[in-house]
Structure formats: C-alpha cells, structure tokens
mmCIF file of C-alpha atoms in Angstrom:
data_model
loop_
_atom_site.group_PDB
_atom_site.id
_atom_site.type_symbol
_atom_site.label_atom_id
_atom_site.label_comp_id
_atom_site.label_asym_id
_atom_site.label_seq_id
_atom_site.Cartn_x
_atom_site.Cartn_y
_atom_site.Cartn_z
ATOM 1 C CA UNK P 1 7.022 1.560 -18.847
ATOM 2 C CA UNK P 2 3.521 -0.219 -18.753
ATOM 3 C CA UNK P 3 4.384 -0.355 -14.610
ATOM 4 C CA UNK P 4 2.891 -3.651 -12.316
ATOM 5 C CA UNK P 5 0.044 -5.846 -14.498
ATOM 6 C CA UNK P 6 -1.923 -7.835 -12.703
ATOM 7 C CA UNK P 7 -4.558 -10.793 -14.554
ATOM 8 C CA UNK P 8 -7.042 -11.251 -13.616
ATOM 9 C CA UNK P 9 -9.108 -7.556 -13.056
ATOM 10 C CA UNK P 10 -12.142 -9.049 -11.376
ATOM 11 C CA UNK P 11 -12.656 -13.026 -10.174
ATOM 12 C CA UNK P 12 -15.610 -14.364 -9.192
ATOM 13 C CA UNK P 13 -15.616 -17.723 -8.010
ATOM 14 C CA UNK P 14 -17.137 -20.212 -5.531
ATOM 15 C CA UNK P 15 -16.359 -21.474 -2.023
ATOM 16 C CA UNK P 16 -13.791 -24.286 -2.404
ATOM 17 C CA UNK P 17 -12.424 -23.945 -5.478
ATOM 18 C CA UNK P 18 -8.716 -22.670 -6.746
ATOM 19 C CA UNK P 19 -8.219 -19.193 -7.465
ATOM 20 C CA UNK P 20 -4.773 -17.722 -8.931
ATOM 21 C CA UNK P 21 -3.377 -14.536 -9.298
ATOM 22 C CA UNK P 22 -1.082 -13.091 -11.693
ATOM 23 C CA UNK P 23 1.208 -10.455 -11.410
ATOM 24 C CA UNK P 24 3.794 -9.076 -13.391
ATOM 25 C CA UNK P 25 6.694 -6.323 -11.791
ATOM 26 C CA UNK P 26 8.125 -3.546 -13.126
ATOM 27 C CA UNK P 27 11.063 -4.504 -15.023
ATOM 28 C CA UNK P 28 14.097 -4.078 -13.155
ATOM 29 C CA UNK P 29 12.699 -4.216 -10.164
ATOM 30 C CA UNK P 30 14.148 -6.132 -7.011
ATOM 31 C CA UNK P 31 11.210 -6.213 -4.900
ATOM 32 C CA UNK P 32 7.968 -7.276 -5.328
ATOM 33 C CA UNK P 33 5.053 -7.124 -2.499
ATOM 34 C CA UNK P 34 1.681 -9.052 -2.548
ATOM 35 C CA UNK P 35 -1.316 -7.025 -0.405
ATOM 36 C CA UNK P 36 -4.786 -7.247 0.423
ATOM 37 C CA UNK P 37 -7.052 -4.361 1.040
ATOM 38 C CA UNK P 38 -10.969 -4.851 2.552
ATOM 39 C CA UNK P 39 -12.880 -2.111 4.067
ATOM 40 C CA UNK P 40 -12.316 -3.535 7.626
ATOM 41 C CA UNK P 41 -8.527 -4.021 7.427
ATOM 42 C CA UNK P 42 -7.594 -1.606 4.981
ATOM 43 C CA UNK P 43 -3.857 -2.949 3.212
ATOM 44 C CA UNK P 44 -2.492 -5.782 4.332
ATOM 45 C CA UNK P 45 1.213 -6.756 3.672
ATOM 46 C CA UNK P 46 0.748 -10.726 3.090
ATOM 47 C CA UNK P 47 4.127 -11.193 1.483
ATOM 48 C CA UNK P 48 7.036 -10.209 -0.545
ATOM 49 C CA UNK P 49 10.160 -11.452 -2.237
ATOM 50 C CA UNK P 50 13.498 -9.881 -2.768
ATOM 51 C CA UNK P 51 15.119 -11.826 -6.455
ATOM 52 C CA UNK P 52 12.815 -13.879 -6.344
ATOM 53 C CA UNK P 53 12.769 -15.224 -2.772
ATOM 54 C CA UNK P 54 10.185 -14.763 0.019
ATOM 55 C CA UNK P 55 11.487 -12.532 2.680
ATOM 56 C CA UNK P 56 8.135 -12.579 4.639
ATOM 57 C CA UNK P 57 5.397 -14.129 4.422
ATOM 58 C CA UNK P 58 3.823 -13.556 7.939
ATOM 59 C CA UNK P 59 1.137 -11.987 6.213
ATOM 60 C CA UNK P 60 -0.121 -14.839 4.928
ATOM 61 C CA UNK P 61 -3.439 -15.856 6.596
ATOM 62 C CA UNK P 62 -3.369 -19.070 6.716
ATOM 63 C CA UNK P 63 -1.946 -22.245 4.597
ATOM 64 C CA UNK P 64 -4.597 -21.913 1.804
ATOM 65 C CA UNK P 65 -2.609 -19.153 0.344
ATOM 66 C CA UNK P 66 0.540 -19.582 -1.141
ATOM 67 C CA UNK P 67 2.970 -17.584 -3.361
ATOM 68 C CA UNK P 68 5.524 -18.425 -5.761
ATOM 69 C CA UNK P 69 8.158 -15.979 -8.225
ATOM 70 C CA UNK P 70 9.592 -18.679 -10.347
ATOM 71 C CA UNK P 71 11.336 -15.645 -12.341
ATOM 72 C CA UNK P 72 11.895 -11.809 -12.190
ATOM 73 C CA UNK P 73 9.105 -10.907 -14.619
ATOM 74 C CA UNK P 74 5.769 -13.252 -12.561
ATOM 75 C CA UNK P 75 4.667 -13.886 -9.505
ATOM 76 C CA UNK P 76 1.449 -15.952 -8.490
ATOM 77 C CA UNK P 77 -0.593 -15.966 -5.804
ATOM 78 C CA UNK P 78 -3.043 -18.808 -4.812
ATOM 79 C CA UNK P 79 -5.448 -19.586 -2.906
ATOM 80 C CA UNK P 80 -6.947 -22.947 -2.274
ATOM 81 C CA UNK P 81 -9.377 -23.855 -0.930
ATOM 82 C CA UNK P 82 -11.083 -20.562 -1.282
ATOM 83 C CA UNK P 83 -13.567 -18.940 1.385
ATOM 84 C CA UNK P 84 -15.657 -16.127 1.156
ATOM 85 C CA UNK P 85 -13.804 -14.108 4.147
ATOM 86 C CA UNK P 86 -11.073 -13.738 1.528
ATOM 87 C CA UNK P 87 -13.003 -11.409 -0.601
ATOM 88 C CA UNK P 88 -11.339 -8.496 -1.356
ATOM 89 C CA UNK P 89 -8.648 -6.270 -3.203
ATOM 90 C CA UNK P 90 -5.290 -8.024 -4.118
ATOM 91 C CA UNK P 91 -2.886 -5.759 -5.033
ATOM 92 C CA UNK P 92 0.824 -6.365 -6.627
ATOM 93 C CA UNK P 93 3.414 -3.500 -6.200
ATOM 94 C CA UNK P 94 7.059 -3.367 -7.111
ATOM 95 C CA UNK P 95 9.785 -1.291 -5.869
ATOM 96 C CA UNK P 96 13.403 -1.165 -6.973
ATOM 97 C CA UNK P 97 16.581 -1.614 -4.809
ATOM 98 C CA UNK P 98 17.152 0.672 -2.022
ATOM 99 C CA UNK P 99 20.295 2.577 -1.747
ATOM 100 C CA UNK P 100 19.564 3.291 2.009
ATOM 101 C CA UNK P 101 18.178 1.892 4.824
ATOM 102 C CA UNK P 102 15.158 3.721 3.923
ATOM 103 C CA UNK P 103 13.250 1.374 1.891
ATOM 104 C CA UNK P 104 11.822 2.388 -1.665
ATOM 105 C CA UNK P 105 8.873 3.528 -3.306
ATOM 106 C CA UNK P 106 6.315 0.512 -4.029
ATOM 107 C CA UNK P 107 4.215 0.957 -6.811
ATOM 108 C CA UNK P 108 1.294 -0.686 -7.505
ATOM 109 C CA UNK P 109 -0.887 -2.825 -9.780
ATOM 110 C CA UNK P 110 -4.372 -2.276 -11.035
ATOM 111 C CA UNK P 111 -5.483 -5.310 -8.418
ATOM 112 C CA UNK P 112 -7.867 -8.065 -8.817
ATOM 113 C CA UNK P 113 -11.481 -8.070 -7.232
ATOM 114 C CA UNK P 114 -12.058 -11.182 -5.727
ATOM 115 C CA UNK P 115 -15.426 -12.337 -5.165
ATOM 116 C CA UNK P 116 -15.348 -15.929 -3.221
ATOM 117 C CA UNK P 117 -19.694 -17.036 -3.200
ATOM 118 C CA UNK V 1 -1.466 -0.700 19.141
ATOM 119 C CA UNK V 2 -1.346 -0.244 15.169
ATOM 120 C CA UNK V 3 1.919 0.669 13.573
ATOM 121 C CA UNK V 4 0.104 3.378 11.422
ATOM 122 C CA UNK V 5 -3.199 5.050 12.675
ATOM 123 C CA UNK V 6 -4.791 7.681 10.335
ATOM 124 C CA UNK V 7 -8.515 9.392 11.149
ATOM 125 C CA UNK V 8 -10.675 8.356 9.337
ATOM 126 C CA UNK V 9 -12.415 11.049 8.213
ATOM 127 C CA UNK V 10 -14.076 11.784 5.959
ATOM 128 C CA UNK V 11 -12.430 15.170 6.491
ATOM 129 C CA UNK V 12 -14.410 17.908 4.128
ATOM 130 C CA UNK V 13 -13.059 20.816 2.557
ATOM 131 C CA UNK V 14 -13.926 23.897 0.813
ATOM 132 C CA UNK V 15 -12.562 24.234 -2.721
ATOM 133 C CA UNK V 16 -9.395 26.241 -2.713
ATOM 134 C CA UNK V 17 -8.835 25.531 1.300
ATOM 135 C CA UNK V 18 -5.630 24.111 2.750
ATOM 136 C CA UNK V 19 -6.315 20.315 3.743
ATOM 137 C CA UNK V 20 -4.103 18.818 6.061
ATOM 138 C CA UNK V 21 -4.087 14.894 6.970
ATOM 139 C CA UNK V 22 -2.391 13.838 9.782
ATOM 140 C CA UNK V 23 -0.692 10.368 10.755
ATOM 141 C CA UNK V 24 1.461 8.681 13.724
ATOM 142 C CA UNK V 25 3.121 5.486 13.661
ATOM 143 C CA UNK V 26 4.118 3.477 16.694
ATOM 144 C CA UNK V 27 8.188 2.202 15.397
ATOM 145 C CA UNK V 28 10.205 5.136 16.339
ATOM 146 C CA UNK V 29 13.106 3.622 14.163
ATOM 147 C CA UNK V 30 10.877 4.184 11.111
ATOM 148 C CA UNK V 31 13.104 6.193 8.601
ATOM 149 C CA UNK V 32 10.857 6.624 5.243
ATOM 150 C CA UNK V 33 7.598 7.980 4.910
ATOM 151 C CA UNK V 34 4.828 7.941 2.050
ATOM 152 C CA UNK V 35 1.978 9.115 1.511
ATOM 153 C CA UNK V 36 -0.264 7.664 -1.436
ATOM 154 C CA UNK V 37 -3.844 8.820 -2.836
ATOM 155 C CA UNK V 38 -6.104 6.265 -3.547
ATOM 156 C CA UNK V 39 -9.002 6.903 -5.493
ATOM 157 C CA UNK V 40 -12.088 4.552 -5.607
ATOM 158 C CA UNK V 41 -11.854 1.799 -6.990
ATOM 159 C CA UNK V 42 -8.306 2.399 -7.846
ATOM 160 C CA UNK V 43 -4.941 1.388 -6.799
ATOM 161 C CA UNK V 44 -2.437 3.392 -4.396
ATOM 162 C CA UNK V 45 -0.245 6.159 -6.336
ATOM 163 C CA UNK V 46 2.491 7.453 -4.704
ATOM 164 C CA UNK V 47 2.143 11.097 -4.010
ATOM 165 C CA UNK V 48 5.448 12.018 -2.387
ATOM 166 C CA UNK V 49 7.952 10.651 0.137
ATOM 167 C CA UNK V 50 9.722 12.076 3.270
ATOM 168 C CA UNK V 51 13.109 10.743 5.135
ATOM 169 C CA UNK V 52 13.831 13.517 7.064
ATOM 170 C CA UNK V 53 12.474 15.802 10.308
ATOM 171 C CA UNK V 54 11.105 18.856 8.514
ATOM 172 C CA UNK V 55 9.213 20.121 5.816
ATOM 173 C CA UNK V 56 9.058 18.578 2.094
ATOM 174 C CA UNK V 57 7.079 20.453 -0.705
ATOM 175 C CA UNK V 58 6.076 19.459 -3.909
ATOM 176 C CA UNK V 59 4.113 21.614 -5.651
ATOM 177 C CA UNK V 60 0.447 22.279 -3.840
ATOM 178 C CA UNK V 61 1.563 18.751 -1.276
ATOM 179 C CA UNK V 62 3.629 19.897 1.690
ATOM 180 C CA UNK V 63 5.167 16.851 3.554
ATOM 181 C CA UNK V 64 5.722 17.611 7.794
ATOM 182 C CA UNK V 65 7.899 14.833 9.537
ATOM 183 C CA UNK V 66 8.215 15.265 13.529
ATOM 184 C CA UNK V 67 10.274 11.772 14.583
ATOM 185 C CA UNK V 68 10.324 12.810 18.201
ATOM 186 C CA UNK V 69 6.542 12.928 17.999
ATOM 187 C CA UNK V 70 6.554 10.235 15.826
ATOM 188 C CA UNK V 71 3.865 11.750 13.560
ATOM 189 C CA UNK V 72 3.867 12.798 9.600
ATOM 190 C CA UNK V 73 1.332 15.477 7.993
ATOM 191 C CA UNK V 74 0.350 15.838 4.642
ATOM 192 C CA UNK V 75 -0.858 19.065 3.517
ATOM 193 C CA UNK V 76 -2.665 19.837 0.113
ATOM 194 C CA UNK V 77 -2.828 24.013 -0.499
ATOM 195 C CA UNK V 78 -5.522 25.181 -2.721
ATOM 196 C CA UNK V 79 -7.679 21.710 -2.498
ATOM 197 C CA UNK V 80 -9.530 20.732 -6.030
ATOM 198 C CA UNK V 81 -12.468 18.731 -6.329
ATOM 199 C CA UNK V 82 -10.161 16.050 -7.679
ATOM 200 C CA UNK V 83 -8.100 15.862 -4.606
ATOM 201 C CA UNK V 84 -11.347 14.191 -3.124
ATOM 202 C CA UNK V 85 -9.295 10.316 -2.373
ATOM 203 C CA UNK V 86 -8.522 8.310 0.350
ATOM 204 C CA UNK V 87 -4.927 9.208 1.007
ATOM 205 C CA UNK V 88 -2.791 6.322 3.292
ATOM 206 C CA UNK V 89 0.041 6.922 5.175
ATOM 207 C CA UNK V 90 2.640 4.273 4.923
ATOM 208 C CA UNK V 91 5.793 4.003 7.700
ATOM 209 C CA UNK V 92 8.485 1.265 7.170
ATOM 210 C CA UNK V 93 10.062 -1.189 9.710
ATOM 211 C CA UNK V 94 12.714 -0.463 11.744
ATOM 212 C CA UNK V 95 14.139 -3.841 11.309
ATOM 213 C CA UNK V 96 13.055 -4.848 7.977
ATOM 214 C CA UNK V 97 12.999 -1.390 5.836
ATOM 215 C CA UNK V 98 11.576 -2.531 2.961
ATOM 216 C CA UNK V 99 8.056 -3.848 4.918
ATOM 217 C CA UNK V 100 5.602 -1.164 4.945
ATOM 218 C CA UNK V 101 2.635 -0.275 7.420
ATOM 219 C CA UNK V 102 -0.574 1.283 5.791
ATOM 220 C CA UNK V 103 -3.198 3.312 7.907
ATOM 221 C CA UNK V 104 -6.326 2.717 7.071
ATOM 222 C CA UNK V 105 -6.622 6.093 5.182
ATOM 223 C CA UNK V 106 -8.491 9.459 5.689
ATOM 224 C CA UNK V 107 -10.897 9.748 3.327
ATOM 225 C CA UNK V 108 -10.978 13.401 1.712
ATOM 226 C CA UNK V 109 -14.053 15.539 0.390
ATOM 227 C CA UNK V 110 -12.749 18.458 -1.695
ATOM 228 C CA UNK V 111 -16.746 20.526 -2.090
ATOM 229 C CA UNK V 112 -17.043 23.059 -5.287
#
C-alpha cells in the first residue's frame, strides 16, 4: 500500500494569493482527517469527512480555508486569501471504519510545508 | 483546560534506560488511546494503541491506561539512540470517537 500522499511536499507562496492542497487516502479507507501542526499549537484537528462528507469542520480557522472530497480517492484543502500566520505543517491522515466506539488508527501523510511571505 | 497535556520535555535518557512518557486527558469518556513517534521533520507513526485499564506491551513499548486517573504512560525498555522523537499522545472524544486530541508531545533524547 503506498499509504496517505499528499502534493505538494513544500509551498512557498505570498500573502494573498491561493494555495491548495492535495491529498490522497488510503484506499479503502472511510475516514479522512485534515491537521495542522506549528511549534506553538502542536496538531490541530481542522476537519474531517466520513464518505466523503464533512463531519467537523470546527477546526477550521476561519472562512479562508475550505475543504472539499469530491471522491473517495482526493481531498483538497484551500486556502484563500493566504496569510503568513498560516505557516505551518498540513498533514492528511486516513483511518478505516471503526468496529467500536473506539475510534481507529489515523495514519498519516508525508505533509506539506507551507511557507505564506 | 486542554483535552491532552503532555510535558514537554525534552526528557533525556541514558542508552539502554527505561523511558517512560506520561499523559492525562481531561474527557473521562475517552475510550482509545495512541501514542505516535514523530521524528523531525516527519509525520506521526503510530506506535501502539490502548482501549483498556491496564498494561499493553509490544515488544520494548509498554502501554499503562489508568481511566479513573484519567492518565496513559508510555514506556520504552532498553531506549536506543533512535528512539530520540517527539512522541504525542492522542485521546478521542467522548461524543464524537473518531475526533482525536494531540498533546503537544514530549520530546525524547535517547544519549549513547
């Protein structure tokens, strides 16, 4: 399995402008989680979908981010207009359907490196 | 309050010493437990879970879940200089199981 790929590794972009991320689930997976990791918050849950539909998004910052799964296989998450505070780590992770009230493992992408100038 | 709270360390170690990383979590309806080791510049792996009060062992990891005290261990036997990570403690919701809660991660230095 080639697990949770994420495009693009590293973005560097300036204030204002659009800036999309990519990410791709494990196949078979039901669940798939969008975070954000800086030094000062550590990992941040900013949303996640169950089939395909949001379940919570009150991670989200603010209305310049926005996130879509149009299909079980990609997920996007954008950001517009961009501002330096949201530089940092954005990590995709996928988990599969949990057989208990538990909740299951989430695995995790390689992340993008955002850099907002 | 934060759901999770980890120290932050960095906790240092001895090669071949027995590390142990501590959490607690604020949601006593919590009912699954992870712990993952993140290196730098990496992303979370998944080192082992734990559902239940007790002990949970996986090779040199050792799980330790205490719900009345509301507070999960993690402890690494015979520490290697490539155990040196950041390992976070993750708790899920009571009322939506699937949302996790990181700490912010105890950052550990296994010395030769």
């Amino acid at each position: 399995d080639a697990g949770v790929i994420q495009s693009p590794r590293h973005e560097v972009t300036e204030m204002g402008q659009e800036v999309t991320l990519r990410c791709k689930p494990i196949s078979g997976h039901d669940y798939l989680f969008w975070y954000r990791q800086t030094m000062m918050r550590g990992l941040e849950l900013l949303i996640y979908f169950n089939n395909n539909v949001p379940i919570d998004d009150s991670g989200m910052p603010e209305d310049r981010f926005s996130a879509k799964m149009p299909n079980a296989s990609f997920s996007t998450l954008k950001i517009q207009p961009s501002e330096p505070r949201d530089s940092a780590v954005y990590f995709c992770a996928s988990s599969p359907l949990s057989g208990t009230s538990g909740g299951e493992t989430q695995y995790f992408g390689p992340g993008t490196r955002l850099l907002v100038l | 309050q934060k759901e999770v709270e980890q120290n932050s360390g960095p906790l240092s170690v001895p090669e071949g010493a027995i590390a142990s990383l501590n959490c607690t979590y604020s949601d006593r309806g919590s009912q699954s437990f992870f712990w993952y080791r993140q290196y730098s510049g990496k992303s979370p792996e998944l080192i082992m879970f734990i559902y239940s009060n007790g002990d949970k062992e996986d090779g040199r990891f050792t799980a330790q879940l205490n719900k009345a005290s509301q507070y999960v261990s993690l402890l690494i036997r015979d520490s290697q200089p490539s155990d040196s990570a950041t390992y976070l403690c993750a708790v899920n919701s009571l009322y939506n199981f699937n949302k996790f809660y990181f700490g912010s991660g105890t950052k550990l230095n296994v010395k030769p």
